[in-house]
Short mmCIF file of C-alpha atoms and ligand atoms in Angstrom, two decimals:
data_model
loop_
_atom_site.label_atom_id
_atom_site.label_comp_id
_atom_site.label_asym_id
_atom_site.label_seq_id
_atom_site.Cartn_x
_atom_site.Cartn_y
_atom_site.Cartn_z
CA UNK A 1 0.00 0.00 0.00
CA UNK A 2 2.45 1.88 0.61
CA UNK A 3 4.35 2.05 -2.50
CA UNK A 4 1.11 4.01 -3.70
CA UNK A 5 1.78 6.62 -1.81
CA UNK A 6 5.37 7.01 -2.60
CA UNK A 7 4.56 7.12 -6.05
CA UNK A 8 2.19 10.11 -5.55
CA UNK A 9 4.19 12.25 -3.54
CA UNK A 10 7.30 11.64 -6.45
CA UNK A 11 5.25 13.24 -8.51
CA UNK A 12 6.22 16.63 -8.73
CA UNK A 13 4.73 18.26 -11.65
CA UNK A 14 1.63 20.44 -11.01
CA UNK A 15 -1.33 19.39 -12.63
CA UNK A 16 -2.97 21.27 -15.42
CA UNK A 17 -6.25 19.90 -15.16
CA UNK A 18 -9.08 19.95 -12.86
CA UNK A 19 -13.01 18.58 -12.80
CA UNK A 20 -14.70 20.87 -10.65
CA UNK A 21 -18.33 19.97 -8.38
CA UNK A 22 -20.42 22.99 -9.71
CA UNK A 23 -23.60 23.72 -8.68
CA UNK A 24 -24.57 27.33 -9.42
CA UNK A 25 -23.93 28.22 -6.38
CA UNK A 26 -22.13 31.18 -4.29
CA UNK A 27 -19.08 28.46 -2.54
CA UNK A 28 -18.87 26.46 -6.41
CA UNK A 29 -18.72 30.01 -8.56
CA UNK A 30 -15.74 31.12 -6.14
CA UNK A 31 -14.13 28.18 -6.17
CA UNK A 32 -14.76 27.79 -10.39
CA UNK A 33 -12.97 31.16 -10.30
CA UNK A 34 -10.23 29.73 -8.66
CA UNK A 35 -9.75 26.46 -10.92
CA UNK A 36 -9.81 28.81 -13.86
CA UNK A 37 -7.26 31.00 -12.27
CA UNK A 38 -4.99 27.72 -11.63
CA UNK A 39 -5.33 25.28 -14.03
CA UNK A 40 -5.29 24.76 -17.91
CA UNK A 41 -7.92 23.47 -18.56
CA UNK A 42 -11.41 23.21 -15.97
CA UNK A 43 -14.45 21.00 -16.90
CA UNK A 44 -17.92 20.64 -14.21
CA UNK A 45 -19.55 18.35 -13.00
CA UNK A 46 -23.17 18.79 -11.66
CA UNK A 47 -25.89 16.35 -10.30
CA UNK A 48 -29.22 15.49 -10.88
CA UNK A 49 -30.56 14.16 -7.20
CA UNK A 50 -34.17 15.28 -7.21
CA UNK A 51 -33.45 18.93 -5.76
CA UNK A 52 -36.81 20.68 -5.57
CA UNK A 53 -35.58 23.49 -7.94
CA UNK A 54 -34.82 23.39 -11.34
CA UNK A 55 -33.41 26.52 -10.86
CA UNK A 56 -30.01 25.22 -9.22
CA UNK A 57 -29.40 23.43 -12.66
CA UNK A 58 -30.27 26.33 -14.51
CA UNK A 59 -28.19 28.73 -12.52
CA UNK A 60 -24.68 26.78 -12.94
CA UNK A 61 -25.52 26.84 -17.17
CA UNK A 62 -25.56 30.73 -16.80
CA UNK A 63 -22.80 31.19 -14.48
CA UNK A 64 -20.72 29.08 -16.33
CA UNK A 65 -21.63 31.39 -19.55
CA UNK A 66 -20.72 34.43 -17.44
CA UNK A 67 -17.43 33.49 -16.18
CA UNK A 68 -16.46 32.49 -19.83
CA UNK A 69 -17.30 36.06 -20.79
CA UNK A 70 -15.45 38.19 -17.99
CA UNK A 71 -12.04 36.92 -18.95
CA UNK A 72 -10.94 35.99 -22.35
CA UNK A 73 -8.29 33.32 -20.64
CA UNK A 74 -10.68 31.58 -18.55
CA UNK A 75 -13.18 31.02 -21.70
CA UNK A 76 -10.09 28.93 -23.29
CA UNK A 77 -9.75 27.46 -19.98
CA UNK A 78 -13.21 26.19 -19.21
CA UNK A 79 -13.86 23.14 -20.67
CA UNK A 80 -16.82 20.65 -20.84
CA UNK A 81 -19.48 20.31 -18.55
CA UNK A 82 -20.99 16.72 -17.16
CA UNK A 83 -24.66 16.43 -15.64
CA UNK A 84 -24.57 13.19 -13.70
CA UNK A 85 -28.41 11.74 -13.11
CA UNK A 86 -28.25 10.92 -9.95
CA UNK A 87 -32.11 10.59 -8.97
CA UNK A 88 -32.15 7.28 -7.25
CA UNK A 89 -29.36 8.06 -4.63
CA UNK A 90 -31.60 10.93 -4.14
CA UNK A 91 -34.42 9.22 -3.43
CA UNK A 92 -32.52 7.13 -0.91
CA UNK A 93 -31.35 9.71 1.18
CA UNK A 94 -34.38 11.94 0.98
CA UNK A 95 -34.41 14.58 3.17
CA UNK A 96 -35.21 18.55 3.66
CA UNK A 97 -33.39 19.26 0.10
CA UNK A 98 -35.01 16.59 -1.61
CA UNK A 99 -38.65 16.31 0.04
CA UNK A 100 -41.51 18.71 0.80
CA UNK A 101 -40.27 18.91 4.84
CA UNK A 102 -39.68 21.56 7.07
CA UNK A 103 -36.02 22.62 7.61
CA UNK A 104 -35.68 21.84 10.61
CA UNK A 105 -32.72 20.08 13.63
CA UNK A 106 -33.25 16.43 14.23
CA UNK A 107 -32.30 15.40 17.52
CA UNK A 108 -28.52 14.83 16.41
CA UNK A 109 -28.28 18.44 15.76
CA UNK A 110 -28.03 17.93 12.08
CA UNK A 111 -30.31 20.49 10.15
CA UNK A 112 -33.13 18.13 8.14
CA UNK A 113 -31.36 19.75 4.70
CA UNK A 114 -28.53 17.28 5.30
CA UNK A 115 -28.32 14.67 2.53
CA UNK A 116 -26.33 11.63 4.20
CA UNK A 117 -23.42 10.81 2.29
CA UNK A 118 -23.91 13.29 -0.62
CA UNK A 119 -20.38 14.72 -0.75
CA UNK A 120 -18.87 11.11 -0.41
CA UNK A 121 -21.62 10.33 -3.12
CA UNK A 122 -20.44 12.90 -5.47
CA UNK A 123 -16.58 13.00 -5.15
CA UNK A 124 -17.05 9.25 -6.03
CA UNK A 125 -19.29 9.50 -8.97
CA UNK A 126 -17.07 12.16 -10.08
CA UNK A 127 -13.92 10.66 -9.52
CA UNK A 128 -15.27 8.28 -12.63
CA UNK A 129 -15.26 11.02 -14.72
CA UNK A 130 -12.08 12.34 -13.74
CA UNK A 131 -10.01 9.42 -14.19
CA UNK A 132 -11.92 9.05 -17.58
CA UNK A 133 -11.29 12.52 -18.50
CA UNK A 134 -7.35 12.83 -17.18
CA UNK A 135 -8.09 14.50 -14.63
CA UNK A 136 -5.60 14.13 -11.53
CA UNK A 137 -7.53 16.89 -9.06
CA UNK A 138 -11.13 17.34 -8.23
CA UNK A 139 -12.14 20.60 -6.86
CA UNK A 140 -15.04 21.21 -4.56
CA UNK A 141 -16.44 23.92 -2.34
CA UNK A 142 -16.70 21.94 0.67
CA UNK A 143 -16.04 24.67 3.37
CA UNK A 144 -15.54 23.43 7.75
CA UNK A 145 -16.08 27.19 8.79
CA UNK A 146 -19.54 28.87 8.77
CA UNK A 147 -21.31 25.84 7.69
CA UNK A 148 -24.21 24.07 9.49
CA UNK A 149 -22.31 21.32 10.99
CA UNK A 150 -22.36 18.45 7.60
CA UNK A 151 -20.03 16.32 9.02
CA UNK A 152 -18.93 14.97 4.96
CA UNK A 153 -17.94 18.80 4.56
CA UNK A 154 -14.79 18.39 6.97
CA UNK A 155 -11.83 18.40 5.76
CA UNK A 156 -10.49 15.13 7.88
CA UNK A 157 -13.40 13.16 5.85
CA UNK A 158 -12.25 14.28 2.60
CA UNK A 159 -8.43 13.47 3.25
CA UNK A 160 -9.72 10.19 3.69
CA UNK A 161 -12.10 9.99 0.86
CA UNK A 162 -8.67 11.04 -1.34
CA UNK A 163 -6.99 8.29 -0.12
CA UNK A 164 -9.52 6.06 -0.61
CA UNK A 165 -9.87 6.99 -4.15
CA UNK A 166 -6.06 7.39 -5.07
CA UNK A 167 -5.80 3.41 -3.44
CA UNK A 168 -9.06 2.64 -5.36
CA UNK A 169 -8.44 3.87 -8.75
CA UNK A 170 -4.58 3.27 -8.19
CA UNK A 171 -4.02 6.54 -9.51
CA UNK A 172 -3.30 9.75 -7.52
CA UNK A 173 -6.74 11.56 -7.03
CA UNK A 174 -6.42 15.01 -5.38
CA UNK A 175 -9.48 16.65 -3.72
CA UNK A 176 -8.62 20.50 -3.66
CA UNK A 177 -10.73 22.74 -1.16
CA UNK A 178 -10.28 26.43 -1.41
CA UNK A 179 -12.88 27.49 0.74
CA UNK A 180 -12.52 24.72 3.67
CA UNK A 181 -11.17 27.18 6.01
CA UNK A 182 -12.63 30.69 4.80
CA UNK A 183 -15.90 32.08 6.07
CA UNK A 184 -18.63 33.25 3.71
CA UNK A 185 -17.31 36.92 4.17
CA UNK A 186 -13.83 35.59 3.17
CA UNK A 187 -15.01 33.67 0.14
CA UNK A 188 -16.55 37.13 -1.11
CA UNK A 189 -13.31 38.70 -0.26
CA UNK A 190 -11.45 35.97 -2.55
CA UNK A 191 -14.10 36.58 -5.42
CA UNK A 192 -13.14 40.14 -5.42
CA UNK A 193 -9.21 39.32 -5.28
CA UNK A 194 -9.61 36.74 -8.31
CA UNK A 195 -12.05 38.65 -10.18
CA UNK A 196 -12.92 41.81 -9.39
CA UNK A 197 -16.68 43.91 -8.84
CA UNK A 198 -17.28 42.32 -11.92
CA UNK A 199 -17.18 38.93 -10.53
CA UNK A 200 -18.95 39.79 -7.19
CA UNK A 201 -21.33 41.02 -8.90
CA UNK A 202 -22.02 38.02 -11.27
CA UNK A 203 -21.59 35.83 -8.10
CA UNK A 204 -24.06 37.90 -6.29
CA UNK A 205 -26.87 38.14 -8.66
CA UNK A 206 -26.11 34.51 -10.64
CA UNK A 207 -25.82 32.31 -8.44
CA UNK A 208 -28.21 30.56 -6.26
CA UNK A 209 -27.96 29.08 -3.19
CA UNK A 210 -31.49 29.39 -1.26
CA UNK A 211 -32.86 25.82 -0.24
CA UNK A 212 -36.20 26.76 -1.58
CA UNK A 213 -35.36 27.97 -4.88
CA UNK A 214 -36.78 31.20 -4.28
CA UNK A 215 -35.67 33.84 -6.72
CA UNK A 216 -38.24 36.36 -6.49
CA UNK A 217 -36.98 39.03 -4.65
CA UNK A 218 -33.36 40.33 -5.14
CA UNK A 219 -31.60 41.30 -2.07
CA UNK A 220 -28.31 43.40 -1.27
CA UNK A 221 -26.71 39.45 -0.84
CA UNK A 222 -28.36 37.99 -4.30
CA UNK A 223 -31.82 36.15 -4.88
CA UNK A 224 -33.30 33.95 -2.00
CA UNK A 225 -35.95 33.03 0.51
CA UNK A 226 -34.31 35.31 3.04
CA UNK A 227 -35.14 32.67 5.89
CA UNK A 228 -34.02 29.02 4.73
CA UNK A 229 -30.45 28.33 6.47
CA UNK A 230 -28.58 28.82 3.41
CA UNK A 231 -29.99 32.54 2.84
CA UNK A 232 -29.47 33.35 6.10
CA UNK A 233 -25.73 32.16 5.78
CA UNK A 234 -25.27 33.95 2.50
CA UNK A 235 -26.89 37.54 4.22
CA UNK A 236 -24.66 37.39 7.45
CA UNK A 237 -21.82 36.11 4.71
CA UNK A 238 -22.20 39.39 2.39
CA UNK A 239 -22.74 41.85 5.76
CA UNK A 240 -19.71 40.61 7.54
CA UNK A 241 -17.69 41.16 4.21
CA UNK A 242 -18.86 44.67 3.90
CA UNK A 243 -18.10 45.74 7.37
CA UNK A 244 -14.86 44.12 6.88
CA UNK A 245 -14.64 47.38 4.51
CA UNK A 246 -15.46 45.52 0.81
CA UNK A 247 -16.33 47.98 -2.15
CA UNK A 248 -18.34 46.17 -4.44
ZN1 LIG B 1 -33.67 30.64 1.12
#
C-alpha cells in the first residue's frame, strides 16, 4: 500500500487539469474562479438528485456562460461540462433538500437539509469522470467554517475519501478545497481578489444558493428566501464582508 503513496508524492509536476463539483452556487462560482485562475484546462460536473428546484441546474448553465465572458483566458480554460443523473441516490437519502419537509434540527443536531453521504456520493461519482477525462484533481467547495455542521464537509473526511480513491483507482486523485477554512465573508473577499466587482457582482446576482429555490426578490446578498439556512448564511456572509470594509 504503501508504494502508492510514494509514487504520488514523487510526482512533482503540477497538474494542469481539474473537474470541478459545480452547482450554481455562491461556494462552487468562487471556487470555479479559482480552478480557472490555476489550471489549464477546468471542466464541471453537476448532479441530478431530485433537488426541488430546477433553478439550481439552470443557474450553474448561466454562471458558467458568465465566467467564460469576464475573462478571455478563462473562456479557453473552461472546458466541458458533465450532468450526472443521480435521482435514485436521491431518493434514498431523501431529506429537507429533496422532500416537501420543514427545515428543521433532528435530535442529532443535524439540520433536516442534510443529505447523508452526498459529498462522499459525489466525489465518487465524479472521480469516474475524472479518471476518464485525465483528470488528476477534483475541486469542490466543501467549506468546515460557517457551515451548518455536515459532518462529509470536513476536511479530515475528505483526506480520507482522497486516499480512498487514489488506493481505489490506483491513480493519484487530489481533492482541492479552497474554501474549507474561509468564512462566507472571506469567500466574497477571494471573489473580489480573483475577479474583481465584476465577478462579485455576477456571483451575487447569478448564483443561487437558497434551499427553496426562491428567486423572487433580489436582495443586497443575491436572490433567495431570506429565511431558509442557506440565505441566512449567504446575508450574514455578504454583511460581515462589507463591514470588513469591501467595495463592491
Ligand atoms: Zn432561502
Amino acid at each position: 500500500m504503501s508504494w502508492l503513496y510514494t509514487g504520488a508524492m514523487s510526482l512533482n509536476v503540477t497538474p494542469s487539469s481539474a473537474l470541478l463539483l459545480f452547482s450554481g452556487g455562491q461556494d462552487s462560482a468562487s471556487c470555479l474562479a479559482w480552478a480557472l485562475n490555476r489550471y489549464d484546462r477546468v471542466e464541471t460536473i453537476g448532479f441530478e438528485y431530485g433537488q426541488r428546484h430546477e433553478v439550481e441546474m439552470r443557474a450553474r448553465l448561466d454562471v458558467r456562460r458568465r465566467m467564460a465572458a469576464l475573462d478571455p483566458e478563462w473562456a479557453r480554460r473552461l472546458g466541458d461540462d458533465h450532468v450526472v443523473d443521480l435521482t435514485g441516490y436521491g431518493m434514498l437519502a431523501e431529506s429537507a433538500l429533496t422532500a416537501d419537509r420543514a427545515i428543521e434540527m433532528d435530535t442529532s443536531g443535524l439540520p433536516s437539509t442534510f443529505v447523508p453521504g452526498r459529498n462522499l456520493v459525489f466525489l465518487t461519482v465524479a472521480s469516474a469522470l475524472a479518471y476518464r477525462r485525465g483528470h488528476s484533481v477534483m475541486v469542490g467547495g466543501m467549506c468546515e467554517t460557517d457551515f451548518s455542521g455536515y459532518p462529509d464537509c470536513r476536511r479530515e473526511t475528505l483526506d480520507a475519501l482522497q486516499a480512498s480513491l487514489t488506493l481505489g483507482l490506483e491513480c493519484e486523485m487530489t481533492i482541492e478545497t479552497p474554501l474549507m477554512a474561509l468564512t462566507k465573508a472571506q469567500t466574497w473577499e477571494l471573489a473580489q481578489a480573483l475577479g474583481g466587482d465584476r465577478l462579485v457582482e455576477l456571483i451575487r446576482i447569478y448564483t443561487h444558493t437558497c434551499y427553496r429555490g426562491d428567486r423572487d426578490a433580489l436582495h443586497v446578498w443575491g436572490y433567495g428566501c431570506g429565511d431558509c439556512p442557506a440565505c441566512e448564511l449567504r446575508e450574514a456572509g455578504w454583511h460581515a464582508w462589507q463591514s470588513m470594509g469591501a467595495n463592491p
